[in-house]
PDB file of C-alpha atoms in Angstrom:
ATOM      1  CA  MET A   6    -215.193  79.481 211.135  1.00 65.00           C
ATOM      2  CA  ALA A   7    -218.805  80.644 208.757  1.00 76.00           C
ATOM      3  CA  SER A   8    -219.218  78.502 205.683  1.00 85.00           C
ATOM      4  CA  PRO A   9    -219.121  80.618 202.501  1.00 93.00           C
ATOM      5  CA  SER A  10    -222.534  81.675 200.429  1.00 97.00           C
ATOM      6  CA  VAL A  11    -222.812  81.052 197.222  1.00 98.00           C
ATOM      7  CA  ALA A  12    -221.996  84.545 196.896  1.00 97.00           C
ATOM      8  CA  ASP A  13    -218.747  84.290 198.244  1.00 97.00           C
ATOM      9  CA  ILE A  14    -217.818  81.101 195.910  1.00 98.00           C
ATOM     10  CA  LEU A  15    -217.820  83.274 193.311  1.00 98.00           C
ATOM     11  CA  ALA A  16    -216.059  86.469 194.067  1.00 98.00           C
ATOM     12  CA  SER A  17    -213.011  83.705 194.159  1.00 97.00           C
ATOM     13  CA  LEU A  18    -213.031  82.719 191.319  1.00 98.00           C
ATOM     14  CA  PRO A  19    -210.195  83.690 188.381  1.00 97.00           C
ATOM     15  CA  ALA A  20    -213.185  86.280 186.045  1.00 98.00           C
ATOM     16  CA  ASP A  21    -213.953  83.289 183.635  1.00 97.00           C
ATOM     17  CA  ARG A  22    -214.210  80.235 185.541  1.00 98.00           C
ATOM     18  CA  ARG A  23    -216.647  82.373 187.379  1.00 98.00           C
ATOM     19  CA  ALA A  24    -218.593  83.795 184.348  1.00 98.00           C
ATOM     20  CA  ALA A  25    -218.573  80.452 183.426  1.00 98.00           C
ATOM     21  CA  LEU A  26    -219.826  79.127 187.287  1.00 98.00           C
ATOM     22  CA  GLU A  27    -222.827  81.681 186.559  1.00 98.00           C
ATOM     23  CA  THR A  28    -224.081  80.919 183.442  1.00 98.00           C
ATOM     24  CA  LEU A  29    -224.419  77.038 183.974  1.00 98.00           C
ATOM     25  CA  ARG A  30    -225.855  78.379 187.786  1.00 98.00           C
ATOM     26  CA  THR A  31    -228.471  80.865 185.500  1.00 98.00           C
ATOM     27  CA  VAL A  32    -229.821  78.090 183.595  1.00 99.00           C
ATOM     28  CA  ILE A  33    -230.108  75.416 186.353  1.00 99.00           C
ATOM     29  CA  ASN A  34    -232.233  77.758 187.884  1.00 98.00           C
ATOM     30  CA  GLU A  35    -234.037  79.055 185.200  1.00 98.00           C
ATOM     31  CA  HIS A  36    -235.039  75.525 184.680  1.00 99.00           C
ATOM     32  CA  ILE A  37    -235.355  73.416 188.182  1.00 98.00           C
ATOM     33  CA  ASP A  38    -237.759  71.945 189.650  1.00 98.00           C
ATOM     34  CA  ALA A  39    -239.134  74.486 192.696  1.00 97.00           C
ATOM     35  CA  PRO A  40    -238.518  72.160 195.941  1.00 98.00           C
ATOM     36  CA  PHE A  41    -235.418  71.949 195.111  1.00 98.00           C
ATOM     37  CA  GLU A  42    -232.738  74.919 196.958  1.00 98.00           C
ATOM     38  CA  GLU A  43    -229.399  76.248 195.742  1.00 98.00           C
ATOM     39  CA  ARG A  44    -227.207  76.388 198.638  1.00 97.00           C
ATOM     40  CA  VAL A  45    -223.270  75.348 199.986  1.00 98.00           C
ATOM     41  CA  GLN A  46    -222.970  71.875 200.134  1.00 96.00           C
ATOM     42  CA  TYR A  47    -220.519  70.395 200.522  1.00 95.00           C
ATOM     43  CA  GLY A  48    -217.739  73.161 199.212  1.00 95.00           C
ATOM     44  CA  MET A  49    -219.610  73.593 196.003  1.00 97.00           C
ATOM     45  CA  ILE A  50    -222.566  75.303 194.467  1.00 98.00           C
ATOM     46  CA  GLY A  51    -224.790  72.631 194.272  1.00 98.00           C
ATOM     47  CA  TRP A  52    -229.057  72.339 194.159  1.00 98.00           C
ATOM     48  CA  SER A  53    -230.445  69.565 196.866  1.00 98.00           C
ATOM     49  CA  LEU A  54    -233.966  68.524 198.031  1.00 98.00           C
ATOM     50  CA  PRO A  55    -233.722  70.329 201.888  1.00 98.00           C
ATOM     51  CA  HIS A  56    -235.443  68.787 204.889  1.00 98.00           C
ATOM     52  CA  SER A  57    -239.009  70.543 204.862  1.00 98.00           C
ATOM     53  CA  VAL A  58    -239.465  68.453 201.432  1.00 98.00           C
ATOM     54  CA  TYR A  59    -236.810  64.982 201.841  1.00 98.00           C
ATOM     55  CA  PRO A  60    -236.471  64.817 206.109  1.00 98.00           C
ATOM     56  CA  LYS A  61    -234.829  61.024 205.949  1.00 97.00           C
ATOM     57  CA  GLY A  62    -231.959  63.673 203.991  1.00 97.00           C
ATOM     58  CA  TYR A  63    -229.378  61.751 202.427  1.00 97.00           C
ATOM     59  CA  HIS A  64    -228.408  59.203 203.510  1.00 95.00           C
ATOM     60  CA  CYS A  65    -224.039  58.855 203.765  1.00 95.00           C
ATOM     61  CA  ASP A  66    -224.756  61.958 205.941  1.00 96.00           C
ATOM     62  CA  PRO A  67    -228.850  62.390 206.855  1.00 97.00           C
ATOM     63  CA  ARG A  68    -227.953  65.748 208.511  1.00 96.00           C
ATOM     64  CA  GLN A  69    -227.035  66.764 204.291  1.00 97.00           C
ATOM     65  CA  PRO A  70    -229.931  67.627 202.665  1.00 98.00           C
ATOM     66  CA  LEU A  71    -230.495  65.240 200.107  1.00 98.00           C
ATOM     67  CA  PRO A  72    -227.491  66.004 197.216  1.00 97.00           C
ATOM     68  CA  PHE A  73    -229.373  66.470 193.251  1.00 98.00           C
ATOM     69  CA  ALA A  74    -226.764  68.716 191.484  1.00 98.00           C
ATOM     70  CA  SER A  75    -223.947  70.826 191.813  1.00 98.00           C
ATOM     71  CA  ILE A  76    -220.961  72.465 190.295  1.00 98.00           C
ATOM     72  CA  ALA A  77    -217.506  73.749 191.229  1.00 98.00           C
ATOM     73  CA  SER A  78    -214.281  75.137 190.162  1.00 98.00           C
ATOM     74  CA  GLN A  79    -211.876  72.232 190.149  1.00 96.00           C
ATOM     75  CA  LYS A  80    -208.347  72.693 189.282  1.00 94.00           C
ATOM     76  CA  GLN A  81    -208.042  71.102 185.804  1.00 95.00           C
ATOM     77  CA  HIS A  82    -211.843  72.088 184.984  1.00 97.00           C
ATOM     78  CA  ILE A  83    -215.183  72.131 185.328  1.00 98.00           C
ATOM     79  CA  GLY A  84    -217.166  70.349 187.065  1.00 98.00           C
ATOM     80  CA  ILE A  85    -220.916  69.649 186.396  1.00 98.00           C
ATOM     81  CA  TYR A  86    -221.863  66.396 189.750  1.00 98.00           C
ATOM     82  CA  LEU A  87    -224.968  65.532 188.001  1.00 97.00           C
ATOM     83  CA  PHE A  88    -226.028  63.201 190.932  1.00 94.00           C
ATOM     84  CA  CYS A  89    -229.854  62.652 189.914  1.00 90.00           C
ATOM     85  CA  VAL A  90    -228.608  61.246 186.615  1.00 94.00           C
ATOM     86  CA  TYR A  91    -226.297  58.754 187.595  1.00 90.00           C
ATOM     87  CA  MET A  92    -229.409  57.424 189.431  1.00 88.00           C
ATOM     88  CA  SER A  93    -231.166  56.375 186.898  1.00 90.00           C
ATOM     89  CA  ALA A  94    -229.872  54.538 183.888  1.00 92.00           C
ATOM     90  CA  GLU A  95    -232.864  54.989 181.926  1.00 94.00           C
ATOM     91  CA  LEU A  96    -231.900  59.966 181.903  1.00 95.00           C
ATOM     92  CA  GLN A  97    -228.614  58.525 181.582  1.00 96.00           C
ATOM     93  CA  GLU A  98    -228.635  56.630 178.381  1.00 97.00           C
ATOM     94  CA  TRP A  99    -231.364  60.416 177.283  1.00 98.00           C
ATOM     95  CA  PHE A 100    -228.513  62.946 178.845  1.00 98.00           C
ATOM     96  CA  VAL A 101    -225.349  60.860 177.099  1.00 98.00           C
ATOM     97  CA  ASP A 102    -226.880  61.428 173.421  1.00 98.00           C
ATOM     98  CA  ALA A 103    -227.901  63.903 174.135  1.00 98.00           C
ATOM     99  CA  TRP A 104    -224.548  65.798 175.170  1.00 98.00           C
ATOM    100  CA  LYS A 105    -223.350  63.543 171.665  1.00 97.00           C
ATOM    101  CA  ALA A 106    -225.492  64.616 169.017  1.00 98.00           C
ATOM    102  CA  SER A 107    -225.046  68.406 170.291  1.00 98.00           C
ATOM    103  CA  GLY A 108    -221.045  67.671 168.348  1.00 98.00           C
ATOM    104  CA  LYS A 109    -219.881  68.542 171.912  1.00 98.00           C
ATOM    105  CA  ARG A 110    -217.548  66.609 173.376  1.00 97.00           C
ATOM    106  CA  LEU A 111    -218.002  64.359 176.641  1.00 98.00           C
ATOM    107  CA  ASP A 112    -215.796  63.829 179.585  1.00 98.00           C
ATOM    108  CA  MET A 113    -218.145  61.770 181.829  1.00 97.00           C
ATOM    109  CA  GLY A 114    -216.247  60.443 185.002  1.00 94.00           C
ATOM    110  CA  LYS A 115    -217.538  57.848 187.788  1.00 89.00           C
ATOM    111  CA  SER A 116    -219.426  61.383 189.537  1.00 88.00           C
ATOM    112  CA  CYS A 117    -219.463  64.101 187.636  1.00 95.00           C
ATOM    113  CA  VAL A 118    -219.030  66.309 183.487  1.00 98.00           C
ATOM    114  CA  ARG A 119    -215.575  66.941 183.569  1.00 98.00           C
ATOM    115  CA  VAL A 120    -215.511  70.760 180.491  1.00 98.00           C
ATOM    116  CA  LYS A 121    -212.592  73.409 180.372  1.00 97.00           C
ATOM    117  CA  ARG A 122    -215.443  77.019 179.401  1.00 97.00           C
ATOM    118  CA  ILE A 123    -218.074  77.394 178.982  1.00 98.00           C
ATOM    119  CA  GLU A 124    -218.511  76.880 175.077  1.00 98.00           C
ATOM    120  CA  ASP A 125    -217.572  73.108 175.547  1.00 98.00           C
ATOM    121  CA  VAL A 126    -221.223  72.545 177.157  1.00 98.00           C
ATOM    122  CA  PRO A 127    -224.034  71.843 175.154  1.00 99.00           C
ATOM    123  CA  LEU A 128    -226.578  74.001 177.635  1.00 99.00           C
ATOM    124  CA  ASP A 129    -230.036  73.776 175.971  1.00 98.00           C
ATOM    125  CA  VAL A 130    -229.375  69.001 177.167  1.00 98.00           C
ATOM    126  CA  ILE A 131    -228.300  71.212 180.630  1.00 98.00           C
ATOM    127  CA  ALA A 132    -231.466  72.894 180.416  1.00 99.00           C
ATOM    128  CA  THR A 133    -233.533  70.023 179.026  1.00 98.00           C
ATOM    129  CA  LEU A 134    -232.244  67.784 182.006  1.00 98.00           C
ATOM    130  CA  PHE A 135    -233.340  70.652 184.881  1.00 98.00           C
ATOM    131  CA  ASP A 136    -237.080  70.527 182.828  1.00 98.00           C
ATOM    132  CA  ARG A 137    -237.585  67.120 182.199  1.00 97.00           C
ATOM    133  CA  VAL A 138    -236.493  65.852 186.344  1.00 96.00           C
ATOM    134  CA  LYS A 139    -238.823  66.063 188.870  1.00 97.00           C
ATOM    135  CA  ALA A 140    -238.404  66.273 192.813  1.00 97.00           C
ATOM    136  CA  ASP A 141    -240.493  63.781 192.683  1.00 97.00           C
ATOM    137  CA  ASP A 142    -239.771  61.374 190.231  1.00 95.00           C
ATOM    138  CA  PHE A 143    -236.328  62.196 191.535  1.00 96.00           C
ATOM    139  CA  VAL A 144    -237.222  60.237 195.508  1.00 96.00           C
ATOM    140  CA  ALA A 145    -238.682  57.944 193.849  1.00 95.00           C
ATOM    141  CA  ALA A 146    -235.889  56.872 192.111  1.00 93.00           C
ATOM    142  CA  TYR A 147    -233.287  57.347 194.868  1.00 95.00           C
ATOM    143  CA  GLU A 148    -234.835  55.466 197.518  1.00 95.00           C
ATOM    144  CA  ALA A 149    -235.104  52.263 194.121  1.00 93.00           C
ATOM    145  CA  GLY A 150    -231.696  52.568 194.205  1.00 91.00           C
ATOM    146  CA  LEU A 151    -230.711  52.366 198.049  1.00 90.00           C
ATOM    147  CA  ALA A 152    -233.173  49.452 198.637  1.00 88.00           C
ATOM    148  CA  GLY A 153    -231.405  48.011 195.806  1.00 78.00           C
ATOM    149  CA  SER A 154    -227.569  48.797 197.329  1.00 73.00           C
ATOM    150  CA  LYS A 155    -228.957  47.741 200.732  1.00 64.00           C
ATOM    151  CA  THR A 156    -230.617  43.713 199.611  1.00 60.00           C
ATOM    152  CA  GLY A 157    -227.816  43.363 197.969  1.00 49.00           C
ATOM    153  CA  ALA A 158    -225.500  44.599 200.639  1.00 51.00           C
ATOM    154  CA  ARG A 159    -226.917  42.053 202.659  1.00 55.00           C
ATOM    155  CA  LYS A 160    -227.450  38.973 201.072  1.00 55.00           C
ATOM    156  CA  ALA A 161    -223.914  39.659 200.433  1.00 51.00           C
ATOM    157  CA  ALA A 162    -222.573  39.381 203.582  1.00 53.00           C
ATOM    158  CA  ALA A 163    -224.969  35.742 204.354  1.00 54.00           C
ATOM    159  CA  GLU A 164    -223.808  34.602 202.169  1.00 59.00           C
ATOM    160  CA  LYS A 165    -220.176  35.358 203.044  1.00 62.00           C
ATOM    161  CA  LYS A 166    -221.119  34.021 207.450  1.00 63.00           C
ATOM    162  CA  ALA A 167    -222.370  30.811 205.429  1.00 54.00           C
ATOM    163  CA  PRO A 168    -220.579  28.118 205.757  1.00 57.00           C
ATOM    164  CA  ALA A 169    -219.823  25.977 202.710  1.00 53.00           C
ATOM    165  CA  LYS A 170    -221.659  22.784 202.429  1.00 55.00           C
ATOM    166  CA  LYS A 171    -218.686  20.757 202.763  1.00 54.00           C
ATOM    167  CA  LYS A 172    -219.968  17.776 200.234  1.00 54.00           C
ATOM    168  CA  ALA A 173    -220.829  15.173 201.482  1.00 52.00           C
ATOM    169  CA  ALA A 174    -217.944  12.003 200.500  1.00 52.00           C
ATOM    170  CA  ALA A 175    -218.750   9.284 198.384  1.00 53.00           C
ATOM    171  CA  LYS A 176    -219.245   6.171 200.578  1.00 56.00           C
ATOM    172  CA  LYS A 177    -217.023   2.982 199.052  1.00 58.00           C
ATOM    173  CA  ALA A 178    -218.953  -0.042 197.893  1.00 55.00           C
ATOM    174  CA  PRO A 179    -217.782  -2.663 199.793  1.00 56.00           C
ATOM    175  CA  ALA A 180    -215.299  -4.223 198.317  1.00 57.00           C
ATOM    176  CA  ALA A 181    -216.502  -7.278 196.772  1.00 54.00           C
ATOM    177  CA  LYS A 182    -215.249 -10.815 198.401  1.00 58.00           C
ATOM    178  CA  LYS A 183    -213.134 -12.577 196.573  1.00 57.00           C
ATOM    179  CA  ALA A 184    -214.881 -16.140 195.544  1.00 51.00           C
ATOM    180  CA  PRO A 185    -212.849 -18.885 197.646  1.00 54.00           C
ATOM    181  CA  ALA A 186    -210.026 -19.860 195.150  1.00 55.00           C
ATOM    182  CA  ALA A 187    -211.290 -23.876 193.438  1.00 53.00           C
ATOM    183  CA  LYS A 188    -209.487 -26.664 194.946  1.00 54.00           C
ATOM    184  CA  LYS A 189    -207.150 -28.020 193.305  1.00 55.00           C
ATOM    185  CA  ALA A 190    -207.847 -31.401 191.513  1.00 50.00           C
ATOM    186  CA  PRO A 191    -205.783 -34.539 192.539  1.00 53.00           C
ATOM    187  CA  ALA A 192    -203.236 -35.182 190.275  1.00 54.00           C
ATOM    188  CA  ALA A 193    -203.751 -38.169 188.133  1.00 51.00           C
ATOM    189  CA  LYS A 194    -202.040 -40.881 188.934  1.00 54.00           C
ATOM    190  CA  LYS A 195    -199.184 -42.258 186.482  1.00 54.00           C
ATOM    191  CA  ALA A 196    -200.204 -45.497 184.648  1.00 48.00           C
ATOM    192  CA  PRO A 197    -197.608 -48.146 186.178  1.00 51.00           C
ATOM    193  CA  ALA A 198    -194.863 -48.314 183.797  1.00 52.00           C
ATOM    194  CA  ALA A 199    -195.058 -51.239 180.782  1.00 48.00           C
ATOM    195  CA  LYS A 200    -193.132 -54.506 181.817  1.00 52.00           C
ATOM    196  CA  LYS A 201    -190.070 -55.275 180.817  1.00 51.00           C
ATOM    197  CA  LYS A 202    -189.769 -57.225 177.488  1.00 52.00           C
ATOM    198  CA  ALA A 203    -189.054 -61.246 178.108  1.00 50.00           C
ATOM    199  CA  PRO A 204    -185.281 -61.090 176.451  1.00 52.00           C
ATOM    200  CA  ALA A 205    -185.504 -62.506 172.919  1.00 51.00           C
ATOM    201  CA  LYS A 206    -184.915 -66.149 172.463  1.00 51.00           C
ATOM    202  CA  LYS A 207    -181.063 -67.023 170.410  1.00 49.00           C
ATOM    203  CA  LYS A 208    -182.021 -69.017 167.390  1.00 48.00           C
ATOM    204  CA  ALA A 209    -180.732 -72.488 167.812  1.00 46.00           C
ATOM    205  CA  ALA A 210    -177.275 -72.913 165.506  1.00 47.00           C
ATOM    206  CA  ALA A 211    -177.635 -75.108 162.043  1.00 46.00           C
ATOM    207  CA  PRO A 212    -175.820 -78.390 162.379  1.00 46.00           C
ATOM    208  CA  ALA A 213    -173.335 -78.546 160.520  1.00 44.00           C
ATOM    209  CA  THR A 214    -172.840 -80.546 156.980  1.00 36.00           C
TER     210      THR A 214
END
């Protein structure tokens, strides 16, 4: 079965969603850097760097060109997928501040910005974003992020493999030898008991007168 084209996707949408995506698509195509190409990728209208520009392709699937941005009509919202914004903390900070400064509510998840209607989108911020990000800068940010994640993964794997070093048990100091008990001094001999006193001499009776 052939993949749908951009025109096929737009034709399949309700009128309000089709108008919203057509407006976003027009703004993006007017401001995006020339090396990026519009195509259907992962079932969405998207823009990516073709293999002729970036031969390595997308690291998750090298057969796919490197994704940059895409737009889609989801069940409960319109999704604006800005892979370029998520690759740079500095760009993401600028984007969030610019969107909020427009007075529009920002509902930004881990992979996309969600809106209900095209009126919820500050189109000037979208235009400035695509003017701002050039293909070379995007590739540099992408490869830097990829290198960082690989380094982190290798480090984590190495730490997991390395056996935890057992702490050497501190050797107990040899118990101090007890000093030999001091010999008891021989008990002092008791002095011989004193001789019994000699019996007192009886007094002589006085002579009778």
